[in-house]
Amino acid sequence: MQHTLDSESLALQTLSSLSARLSRIEHALVGHPLTHPSTTSTPLSLHAAKINHRDHSIRARLSALEAALSRLASHSKPVHDLLLLHASIPEIFTDVLPTTHPPPQGSLTLDEKAAVVLSSASHVQSVASQLVSLRDIPVPDVDTSVKLVELGDRLDKLTVLQEMQGREMGELRRRSLKVLERWYEVSVEGVNECFAEWDERVRGCERVVGRKLHEEETEN
């Protein structure tokens, strides 16, 4: 029972924190609180924050927060684009923390540690300037990021089309090879066989004519 109460309290605290964050985002992007659809004076984020009594279920508070976020997305294009980007590629919004290992105890003496720090001191200024230059790099426009994400489907379709064209080109090469083989058999080898046959027939005619001439000379 105590574990259930602790879990419920943790969920309520999380929802309260989310409501406060949503209120700050709403103020930063819109500049004025968005009113709840059923009223004209209660901001959506505050409406969600007021549902914090234990008589209200966690599901109701979560639904109120989702409604407030949807309302904010309908009034703010950056929020709308970010939600679309989150729906398309949710993994880019996940924090991946590297696994850290505790440093070994007693591996270096104090003098050795000081030597390492002093040897790297010359790189501090260059690294700091690089970090400053990275900070000055402008963040890409949200519209550009959304357009790049939308191009993913077109690139996938183009990849499939390229594979189909590759298979068609392979089939055309195979058929062209067969046509070339047939042409060689008919046009080259066939002509050679025809010439060989004609040459044999001409030689036969020459032998017959020579024999006739020899017989005529013998009779005379």
Coordinates of N, CA and C in Angstrom, one line a residue:
M1 N 0.8 -1.2 0.0 CA 0.0 0.0 0.0 C 0.9 1.3 0.0
Q2 N 1.9 1.2 0.8 CA 2.8 2.4 0.9 C 3.5 2.6 -0.5
H3 N 3.9 1.5 -1.1 CA 4.5 1.6 -2.4 C 3.6 2.2 -3.5
T4 N 2.3 1.9 -3.4 CA 1.3 2.5 -4.3 C 1.2 4.0 -4.1
L5 N 1.1 4.4 -2.8 CA 1.0 5.8 -2.5 C 2.3 6.5 -3.0
D6 N 3.5 5.9 -2.8 CA 4.7 6.6 -3.2 C 4.7 6.7 -4.7
S7 N 4.2 5.7 -5.5 CA 4.2 5.8 -6.9 C 3.2 6.9 -7.4
E8 N 2.0 7.0 -6.7 CA 1.0 8.0 -7.0 C 1.6 9.4 -6.7
S9 N 2.3 9.5 -5.6 CA 2.8 10.8 -5.3 C 3.9 11.2 -6.3
L10 N 4.7 10.3 -6.7 CA 5.7 10.6 -7.7 C 5.1 11.0 -9.1
A11 N 4.0 10.3 -9.4 CA 3.3 10.6 -10.7 C 2.7 12.0 -10.6
L12 N 2.1 12.3 -9.4 CA 1.5 13.7 -9.3 C 2.6 14.8 -9.3
Q13 N 3.7 14.5 -8.7 CA 4.8 15.5 -8.8 C 5.3 15.7 -10.2
T14 N 5.4 14.5 -10.9 CA 5.9 14.6 -12.3 C 4.9 15.4 -13.2
L15 N 3.6 15.2 -13.0 CA 2.6 15.9 -13.7 C 2.6 17.4 -13.4
S16 N 2.8 17.7 -12.1 CA 2.9 19.1 -11.7 C 4.1 19.8 -12.4
S17 N 5.2 19.1 -12.4 CA 6.4 19.6 -13.1 C 6.2 19.8 -14.6
L18 N 5.5 18.9 -15.2 CA 5.2 19.0 -16.6 C 4.3 20.2 -16.9
S19 N 3.3 20.4 -16.0 CA 2.4 21.5 -16.2 C 3.2 22.8 -16.0
A20 N 4.1 22.9 -15.1 CA 4.9 24.1 -14.9 C 5.8 24.4 -16.1
R21 N 6.4 23.3 -16.7 CA 7.2 23.5 -17.9 C 6.3 24.0 -19.0
L22 N 5.2 23.4 -19.2 CA 4.3 23.8 -20.3 C 3.9 25.2 -20.1
S23 N 3.6 25.7 -18.9 CA 3.3 27.1 -18.7 C 4.4 28.0 -19.1
R24 N 5.7 27.6 -18.8 CA 6.8 28.5 -19.2 C 7.0 28.5 -20.7
I25 N 6.8 27.3 -21.3 CA 6.9 27.3 -22.8 C 5.8 28.1 -23.4
E26 N 4.6 28.0 -22.9 CA 3.5 28.8 -23.4 C 3.8 30.3 -23.3
H27 N 4.3 30.7 -22.2 CA 4.6 32.1 -22.0 C 5.8 32.6 -23.0
A28 N 6.8 31.7 -23.2 CA 7.9 32.1 -24.0 C 7.6 32.1 -25.5
L29 N 6.7 31.2 -25.9 CA 6.4 31.2 -27.4 C 5.2 32.0 -27.7
V30 N 4.1 32.0 -26.9 CA 2.9 32.8 -27.3 C 2.9 34.2 -26.7
G31 N 3.5 34.3 -25.5 CA 3.5 35.6 -24.8 C 2.3 35.9 -24.0
H32 N 1.3 35.1 -24.1 CA 0.1 35.3 -23.3 C -0.5 33.9 -23.1
P33 N -1.2 33.6 -22.0 CA -1.7 32.3 -21.7 C -2.9 32.0 -22.7
L34 N -2.9 30.8 -23.2 CA -4.0 30.4 -24.0 C -5.2 29.9 -23.1
T35 N -6.4 30.4 -23.5 CA -7.6 30.1 -22.6 C -8.1 28.7 -22.9
H36 N -8.7 28.2 -21.9 CA -9.4 26.9 -22.1 C -10.6 27.0 -23.0
P37 N -10.9 26.0 -23.8 CA -12.0 26.1 -24.7 C -13.4 26.3 -24.0
S38 N -13.5 25.8 -22.8 CA -14.8 25.9 -22.1 C -14.9 27.2 -21.3
T39 N -13.8 28.0 -21.2 CA -13.9 29.2 -20.4 C -13.2 30.3 -21.2
T40 N -13.2 31.5 -20.7 CA -12.5 32.6 -21.4 C -11.5 33.2 -20.5
S41 N -11.2 32.6 -19.3 CA -10.2 33.3 -18.4 C -9.2 32.3 -17.9
T42 N -9.4 31.0 -18.0 CA -8.5 30.0 -17.4 C -7.5 29.6 -18.5
P43 N -6.2 29.8 -18.4 CA -5.2 29.3 -19.3 C -5.2 27.8 -19.3
L44 N -4.8 27.3 -20.5 CA -4.8 25.8 -20.6 C -3.8 25.2 -19.6
S45 N -2.6 25.8 -19.6 CA -1.6 25.2 -18.7 C -2.0 25.3 -17.2
L46 N -2.6 26.4 -16.9 CA -3.1 26.6 -15.5 C -4.2 25.6 -15.2
H47 N -5.1 25.5 -16.2 CA -6.2 24.5 -16.1 C -5.7 23.1 -15.8
A48 N -4.6 22.8 -16.5 CA -4.0 21.4 -16.3 C -3.4 21.4 -14.9
A49 N -2.8 22.5 -14.5 CA -2.1 22.5 -13.2 C -3.0 22.4 -12.0
K50 N -4.3 23.0 -12.2 CA -5.2 23.0 -11.1 C -5.8 21.6 -10.9
I51 N -5.6 20.7 -11.8 CA -6.1 19.3 -11.6 C -5.0 18.6 -10.8
N52 N -4.8 18.9 -9.6 CA -3.7 18.3 -8.8 C -4.2 17.8 -7.5
H53 N -5.5 17.8 -7.3 CA -6.1 17.2 -6.1 C -6.2 15.7 -6.2
R54 N -6.1 15.0 -5.1 CA -6.2 13.5 -5.2 C -7.6 13.0 -5.6
D55 N -8.6 13.9 -5.6 CA -9.9 13.5 -6.1 C -9.9 13.3 -7.6
H56 N -8.9 13.9 -8.3 CA -8.8 13.8 -9.7 C -7.8 12.7 -10.0
S57 N -8.1 11.9 -11.0 CA -7.2 10.8 -11.3 C -6.0 11.3 -12.1
I58 N -5.0 10.4 -12.1 CA -3.8 10.8 -12.8 C -4.1 10.8 -14.3
R59 N -5.0 9.9 -14.7 CA -5.4 9.9 -16.2 C -6.1 11.2 -16.6
A60 N -6.9 11.8 -15.7 CA -7.6 13.0 -16.0 C -6.5 14.2 -16.1
R61 N -5.6 14.2 -15.2 CA -4.6 15.2 -15.3 C -3.7 15.1 -16.6
L62 N -3.4 13.8 -16.9 CA -2.6 13.6 -18.1 C -3.3 14.0 -19.3
S63 N -4.6 13.7 -19.4 CA -5.5 14.1 -20.5 C -5.5 15.7 -20.6
A64 N -5.6 16.3 -19.5 CA -5.6 17.8 -19.5 C -4.3 18.4 -20.0
L65 N -3.2 17.8 -19.6 CA -1.9 18.2 -20.1 C -1.8 18.0 -21.7
E66 N -2.3 16.8 -22.1 CA -2.2 16.6 -23.6 C -3.1 17.6 -24.3
A67 N -4.3 17.9 -23.7 CA -5.1 18.9 -24.4 C -4.5 20.2 -24.4
A68 N -3.8 20.6 -23.4 CA -3.1 21.9 -23.3 C -1.9 21.9 -24.4
L69 N -1.2 20.8 -24.5 CA -0.1 20.7 -25.5 C -0.7 20.8 -26.9
S70 N -1.8 20.2 -27.2 CA -2.4 20.2 -28.5 C -2.9 21.6 -28.8
R71 N -3.4 22.3 -27.8 CA -3.9 23.7 -28.0 C -2.7 24.6 -28.3
L72 N -1.6 24.4 -27.6 CA -0.4 25.2 -27.8 C 0.2 24.9 -29.2
A73 N 0.1 23.6 -29.6 CA 0.7 23.3 -31.0 C -0.2 24.0 -32.1
S74 N -1.5 24.1 -31.8 CA -2.3 24.8 -32.8 C -2.1 26.3 -32.9
H75 N -1.5 26.8 -31.9 CA -1.2 28.3 -31.9 C 0.3 28.6 -32.2
S76 N 1.2 27.6 -32.1 CA 2.6 27.8 -32.3 C 3.1 26.8 -33.3
K77 N 3.6 27.3 -34.4 CA 4.2 26.5 -35.5 C 5.4 25.7 -35.0
P78 N 6.4 26.3 -34.3 CA 7.5 25.5 -33.8 C 7.1 24.3 -33.0
V79 N 6.1 24.5 -32.1 CA 5.7 23.3 -31.3 C 5.0 22.3 -32.2
H80 N 4.2 22.7 -33.1 CA 3.6 21.8 -34.1 C 4.6 21.0 -34.9
D81 N 5.7 21.7 -35.4 CA 6.7 21.1 -36.1 C 7.5 20.1 -35.3
L82 N 7.8 20.5 -34.0 CA 8.5 19.6 -33.1 C 7.7 18.3 -32.8
L83 N 6.4 18.5 -32.7 CA 5.6 17.3 -32.4 C 5.6 16.4 -33.6
L84 N 5.5 17.0 -34.8 CA 5.6 16.1 -36.0 C 7.0 15.4 -36.1
L85 N 8.0 16.2 -35.8 CA 9.4 15.6 -35.9 C 9.5 14.4 -34.8
H86 N 8.9 14.6 -33.6 CA 8.9 13.6 -32.6 C 8.1 12.4 -33.0
A87 N 7.0 12.6 -33.7 CA 6.2 11.5 -34.2 C 6.9 10.7 -35.3
S88 N 7.7 11.4 -36.1 CA 8.4 10.8 -37.2 C 9.7 10.1 -36.8
I89 N 10.5 10.8 -36.0 CA 11.8 10.2 -35.6 C 11.9 10.4 -34.0
P90 N 11.3 9.6 -33.2 CA 11.3 9.8 -31.8 C 12.7 9.6 -31.2
E91 N 13.5 8.8 -31.9 CA 14.8 8.5 -31.2 C 15.8 9.6 -31.1
I92 N 15.6 10.7 -31.9 CA 16.5 11.9 -31.7 C 16.2 12.7 -30.5
F93 N 15.0 12.4 -29.8 CA 14.7 13.1 -28.6 C 15.0 12.3 -27.4
T94 N 15.7 11.2 -27.6 CA 16.0 10.3 -26.4 C 17.5 10.6 -26.0
D95 N 17.7 10.9 -24.8 CA 19.0 11.1 -24.3 C 19.8 9.8 -24.1
V96 N 20.9 9.7 -24.7 CA 21.7 8.5 -24.6 C 23.0 8.9 -23.8
L97 N 23.0 8.5 -22.6 CA 24.1 8.8 -21.7 C 25.2 7.7 -21.8
P98 N 26.4 8.1 -22.0 CA 27.5 7.1 -22.0 C 27.7 6.5 -20.7
T99 N 28.1 5.2 -20.8 CA 28.3 4.5 -19.6 C 29.7 5.0 -19.0
T100 N 29.6 5.4 -17.7 CA 30.8 5.9 -17.1 C 31.3 4.9 -16.1
H101 N 32.6 4.8 -16.1 CA 33.3 3.8 -15.2 C 34.1 4.7 -14.2
P102 N 34.0 4.3 -12.9 CA 34.8 5.0 -11.9 C 36.3 4.9 -12.2
P103 N 37.0 6.0 -12.0 CA 38.5 5.9 -12.3 C 39.1 5.0 -11.3
P104 N 40.1 4.3 -11.7 CA 40.9 3.4 -10.8 C 41.5 4.2 -9.7
Q105 N 41.5 3.7 -8.5 CA 42.0 4.3 -7.3 C 43.5 4.1 -7.2
G106 N 44.3 5.1 -7.0 CA 45.7 5.0 -6.8 C 46.5 4.6 -8.0
S107 N 45.9 4.9 -9.2 CA 46.7 4.6 -10.5 C 47.8 5.6 -10.7
L108 N 47.5 6.9 -10.4 CA 48.5 7.9 -10.6 C 48.8 8.7 -9.3
T109 N 50.0 9.1 -9.2 CA 50.4 9.9 -8.0 C 50.0 11.3 -8.2
L110 N 50.1 12.1 -7.2 CA 49.7 13.5 -7.3 C 50.7 14.2 -8.3
D111 N 51.9 13.9 -8.3 CA 52.9 14.6 -9.3 C 52.5 14.2 -10.7
E112 N 52.2 12.9 -10.9 CA 51.8 12.4 -12.2 C 50.6 13.1 -12.7
K113 N 49.6 13.3 -11.8 CA 48.4 14.0 -12.2 C 48.6 15.4 -12.6
A114 N 49.5 16.1 -11.8 CA 49.9 17.5 -12.1 C 50.6 17.6 -13.4
A115 N 51.4 16.6 -13.7 CA 52.1 16.6 -15.0 C 51.2 16.5 -16.2
V116 N 50.2 15.6 -16.0 CA 49.2 15.5 -17.1 C 48.4 16.7 -17.3
V117 N 48.0 17.4 -16.2 CA 47.2 18.7 -16.3 C 48.1 19.7 -17.0
L118 N 49.3 19.9 -16.5 CA 50.2 20.9 -17.1 C 50.5 20.6 -18.6
S119 N 50.6 19.4 -19.0 CA 50.9 19.1 -20.4 C 49.7 19.4 -21.3
S120 N 48.5 19.4 -20.7 CA 47.3 19.7 -21.5 C 46.8 21.1 -21.3
A121 N 47.5 21.9 -20.5 CA 47.1 23.3 -20.3 C 47.1 24.1 -21.6
S122 N 48.0 23.8 -22.5 CA 48.1 24.6 -23.7 C 46.9 24.4 -24.6
H123 N 46.2 23.3 -24.4 CA 45.0 23.0 -25.3 C 43.7 23.6 -24.8
V124 N 43.8 24.2 -23.6 CA 42.5 24.7 -23.0 C 42.0 25.8 -23.8
Q125 N 42.9 26.8 -24.1 CA 42.4 28.0 -24.9 C 41.9 27.6 -26.2
S126 N 42.5 26.7 -26.9 CA 42.0 26.3 -28.3 C 40.7 25.6 -28.2
V127 N 40.6 24.7 -27.2 CA 39.3 24.0 -27.0 C 38.2 25.0 -26.6
A128 N 38.5 26.0 -25.8 CA 37.5 27.0 -25.4 C 37.1 27.8 -26.6
S129 N 38.0 28.2 -27.5 CA 37.6 29.0 -28.6 C 36.8 28.1 -29.6
Q130 N 37.1 26.8 -29.7 CA 36.3 26.0 -30.5 C 34.9 25.8 -30.0
L131 N 34.7 25.7 -28.6 CA 33.4 25.6 -28.0 C 32.6 26.9 -28.3
V132 N 33.3 28.1 -28.2 CA 32.6 29.4 -28.4 C 32.2 29.4 -29.9
S133 N 33.0 29.0 -30.8 CA 32.6 29.0 -32.2 C 31.4 28.0 -32.4
L134 N 31.4 26.9 -31.7 CA 30.2 26.0 -31.8 C 29.0 26.7 -31.3
R135 N 29.1 27.4 -30.2 CA 28.0 28.1 -29.6 C 27.4 29.2 -30.6
D136 N 28.3 29.8 -31.4 CA 27.8 30.8 -32.3 C 27.2 30.3 -33.6
I137 N 27.3 29.0 -33.8 CA 26.7 28.4 -35.0 C 25.2 28.4 -34.9
P138 N 24.5 29.0 -35.8 CA 23.0 29.1 -35.7 C 22.4 27.8 -35.8
V139 N 21.3 27.6 -35.1 CA 20.5 26.4 -35.1 C 19.7 26.4 -36.4
P140 N 19.7 25.2 -37.1 CA 19.0 25.1 -38.4 C 17.5 25.5 -38.2
D141 N 16.9 26.0 -39.2 CA 15.5 26.4 -39.1 C 14.7 25.1 -39.0
V142 N 13.6 25.3 -38.2 CA 12.7 24.1 -38.0 C 12.1 23.7 -39.3
D143 N 11.7 24.7 -40.2 CA 11.1 24.3 -41.5 C 12.0 23.5 -42.3
T144 N 13.3 23.8 -42.3 CA 14.3 23.1 -43.0 C 14.4 21.6 -42.5
S145 N 14.4 21.5 -41.2 CA 14.5 20.1 -40.6 C 13.3 19.3 -41.0
V146 N 12.1 19.9 -40.9 CA 10.9 19.2 -41.3 C 10.9 18.8 -42.7
K147 N 11.4 19.7 -43.6 CA 11.5 19.4 -45.0 C 12.4 18.2 -45.2
L148 N 13.5 18.2 -44.5 CA 14.5 17.1 -44.6 C 13.9 15.8 -44.2
V149 N 13.1 15.8 -43.1 CA 12.4 14.6 -42.7 C 11.4 14.1 -43.7
E150 N 10.7 15.1 -44.3 CA 9.7 14.7 -45.3 C 10.3 14.1 -46.5
L151 N 11.6 14.5 -46.8 CA 12.3 14.0 -48.0 C 12.7 12.5 -47.8
G152 N 12.6 12.0 -46.5 CA 13.0 10.6 -46.3 C 12.1 9.7 -47.1
D153 N 10.8 9.9 -47.1 CA 9.9 9.0 -47.9 C 10.2 9.1 -49.4
R154 N 10.5 10.3 -49.9 CA 10.8 10.4 -51.3 C 12.1 9.7 -51.6
L155 N 13.0 9.8 -50.7 CA 14.3 9.1 -51.0 C 14.1 7.6 -50.9
D156 N 13.3 7.1 -50.0 CA 13.0 5.6 -50.0 C 12.3 5.2 -51.3
K157 N 11.4 6.0 -51.8 CA 10.7 5.6 -53.1 C 11.7 5.7 -54.2
L158 N 12.6 6.7 -54.2 CA 13.6 6.7 -55.3 C 14.6 5.6 -55.2
T159 N 14.9 5.1 -54.0 CA 15.8 3.9 -53.8 C 15.1 2.7 -54.4
V160 N 13.8 2.5 -54.2 CA 13.1 1.4 -54.7 C 13.1 1.5 -56.3
L161 N 12.8 2.7 -56.8 CA 12.8 2.9 -58.2 C 14.2 2.6 -58.8
Q162 N 15.2 3.0 -58.1 CA 16.6 2.8 -58.7 C 16.9 1.3 -58.7
E163 N 16.4 0.5 -57.7 CA 16.6 -0.9 -57.7 C 15.8 -1.6 -58.9
M164 N 14.6 -1.1 -59.1 CA 13.8 -1.6 -60.2 C 14.5 -1.3 -61.5
Q165 N 15.0 -0.1 -61.7 CA 15.7 0.2 -62.9 C 17.0 -0.6 -63.1
G166 N 17.7 -0.9 -62.0 CA 18.8 -1.7 -62.0 C 18.5 -3.1 -62.5
R167 N 17.4 -3.7 -62.0 CA 17.0 -5.0 -62.5 C 16.6 -5.0 -64.0
E168 N 15.9 -3.9 -64.4 CA 15.5 -3.8 -65.8 C 16.8 -3.7 -66.7
M169 N 17.8 -2.9 -66.2 CA 19.0 -2.8 -67.0 C 19.7 -4.1 -67.1
G170 N 19.7 -4.9 -66.0 CA 20.3 -6.2 -66.1 C 19.6 -7.1 -67.1
E171 N 18.3 -7.1 -67.1 CA 17.5 -7.9 -68.1 C 17.8 -7.4 -69.5
L172 N 17.9 -6.1 -69.7 CA 18.3 -5.6 -71.0 C 19.7 -6.0 -71.5
R173 N 20.6 -6.1 -70.5 CA 21.9 -6.5 -70.9 C 21.9 -8.0 -71.3
R174 N 21.1 -8.8 -70.5 CA 21.0 -10.2 -70.8 C 20.4 -10.4 -72.2
R175 N 19.4 -9.7 -72.5 CA 18.7 -9.8 -73.8 C 19.6 -9.3 -75.0
S176 N 20.4 -8.3 -74.7 CA 21.3 -7.7 -75.7 C 22.4 -8.8 -76.0
L177 N 22.8 -9.5 -75.0 CA 23.9 -10.5 -75.2 C 23.3 -11.6 -76.0
K178 N 22.1 -12.0 -75.8 CA 21.5 -13.1 -76.6 C 21.3 -12.6 -78.1
V179 N 20.9 -11.3 -78.3 CA 20.8 -10.8 -79.7 C 22.2 -10.8 -80.3
L180 N 23.2 -10.4 -79.6 CA 24.6 -10.4 -80.2 C 25.0 -11.8 -80.5
E181 N 24.7 -12.7 -79.7 CA 25.1 -14.1 -80.0 C 24.4 -14.6 -81.2
R182 N 23.1 -14.3 -81.3 CA 22.3 -14.7 -82.5 C 22.9 -14.0 -83.8
W183 N 23.2 -12.8 -83.7 CA 23.7 -12.1 -84.8 C 25.1 -12.7 -85.3
Y184 N 25.9 -13.0 -84.3 CA 27.2 -13.7 -84.7 C 27.0 -15.0 -85.3
E185 N 26.0 -15.8 -84.8 CA 25.8 -17.1 -85.4 C 25.2 -17.0 -86.8
V186 N 24.3 -16.0 -87.1 CA 23.6 -15.9 -88.4 C 24.5 -15.1 -89.3
S187 N 24.9 -13.9 -88.9 CA 25.6 -13.0 -89.8 C 27.1 -13.4 -90.1
V188 N 27.8 -13.8 -89.1 CA 29.2 -14.0 -89.2 C 29.5 -15.5 -89.6
E189 N 29.0 -16.4 -88.7 CA 29.3 -17.8 -89.0 C 28.5 -18.3 -90.2
G190 N 27.3 -17.8 -90.4 CA 26.5 -18.2 -91.5 C 27.1 -17.7 -92.8
V191 N 27.6 -16.5 -92.9 CA 28.2 -16.0 -94.1 C 29.5 -16.8 -94.4
N192 N 30.3 -17.1 -93.3 CA 31.5 -17.8 -93.5 C 31.2 -19.2 -94.1
E193 N 30.2 -19.9 -93.6 CA 29.8 -21.2 -94.1 C 29.3 -21.1 -95.6
C194 N 28.6 -20.0 -95.9 CA 28.1 -19.8 -97.3 C 29.3 -19.6 -98.2
F195 N 30.3 -18.8 -97.8 CA 31.5 -18.6 -98.6 C 32.3 -19.9 -98.8
A196 N 32.3 -20.6 -97.8 CA 33.1 -21.9 -97.9 C 32.4 -22.9 -98.8
E197 N 31.0 -22.9 -98.8 CA 30.3 -23.7 -99.7 C 30.5 -23.3 -101.1
W198 N 30.4 -21.9 -101.4 CA 30.6 -21.4 -102.7 C 32.0 -21.7 -103.2
D199 N 33.0 -21.6 -102.3 CA 34.4 -21.9 -102.8 C 34.5 -23.4 -103.2
E200 N 33.9 -24.3 -102.4 CA 33.9 -25.7 -102.7 C 33.2 -25.9 -104.1
R201 N 32.1 -25.3 -104.3 CA 31.4 -25.5 -105.6 C 32.2 -24.9 -106.8
V202 N 32.8 -23.8 -106.6 CA 33.7 -23.2 -107.6 C 34.8 -24.1 -108.0
R203 N 35.4 -24.7 -106.9 CA 36.6 -25.6 -107.2 C 36.1 -26.9 -108.0
G204 N 34.9 -27.3 -107.6 CA 34.3 -28.5 -108.3 C 34.1 -28.2 -109.8
C205 N 33.6 -27.0 -110.0 CA 33.3 -26.5 -111.4 C 34.7 -26.4 -112.2
E206 N 35.7 -25.9 -111.5 CA 37.0 -25.8 -112.1 C 37.5 -27.1 -112.5
R207 N 37.4 -28.1 -111.6 CA 37.9 -29.4 -111.9 C 37.1 -30.0 -113.1
V208 N 35.8 -29.8 -113.2 CA 35.0 -30.4 -114.3 C 35.4 -29.7 -115.6
V209 N 35.6 -28.4 -115.6 CA 36.0 -27.7 -116.8 C 37.4 -28.1 -117.2
G210 N 38.3 -28.2 -116.3 CA 39.6 -28.7 -116.7 C 39.7 -30.0 -117.3
R211 N 38.8 -30.9 -116.7 CA 38.8 -32.3 -117.3 C 38.2 -32.3 -118.7
K212 N 37.2 -31.5 -118.9 CA 36.6 -31.4 -120.3 C 37.6 -30.8 -121.3
L213 N 38.4 -29.8 -120.9 CA 39.4 -29.3 -121.7 C 40.5 -30.3 -122.0
H214 N 40.9 -31.0 -121.0 CA 41.9 -32.0 -121.3 C 41.4 -33.1 -122.2
E215 N 40.2 -33.5 -122.1 CA 39.6 -34.5 -123.0 C 39.6 -34.0 -124.5
E216 N 39.2 -32.7 -124.6 CA 39.1 -32.2 -126.0 C 40.5 -32.1 -126.6
E217 N 41.5 -31.7 -125.8 CA 42.9 -31.6 -126.3 C 43.4 -33.0 -126.7
T218 N 43.0 -34.0 -125.9 CA 43.4 -35.4 -126.2 C 42.8 -35.9 -127.5
E219 N 41.6 -35.6 -127.8 CA 40.9 -36.0 -129.0 C 41.5 -35.3 -130.2
N220 N 41.9 -34.1 -130.1 CA 42.4 -33.4 -131.2 C 43.9 -33.8 -131.5

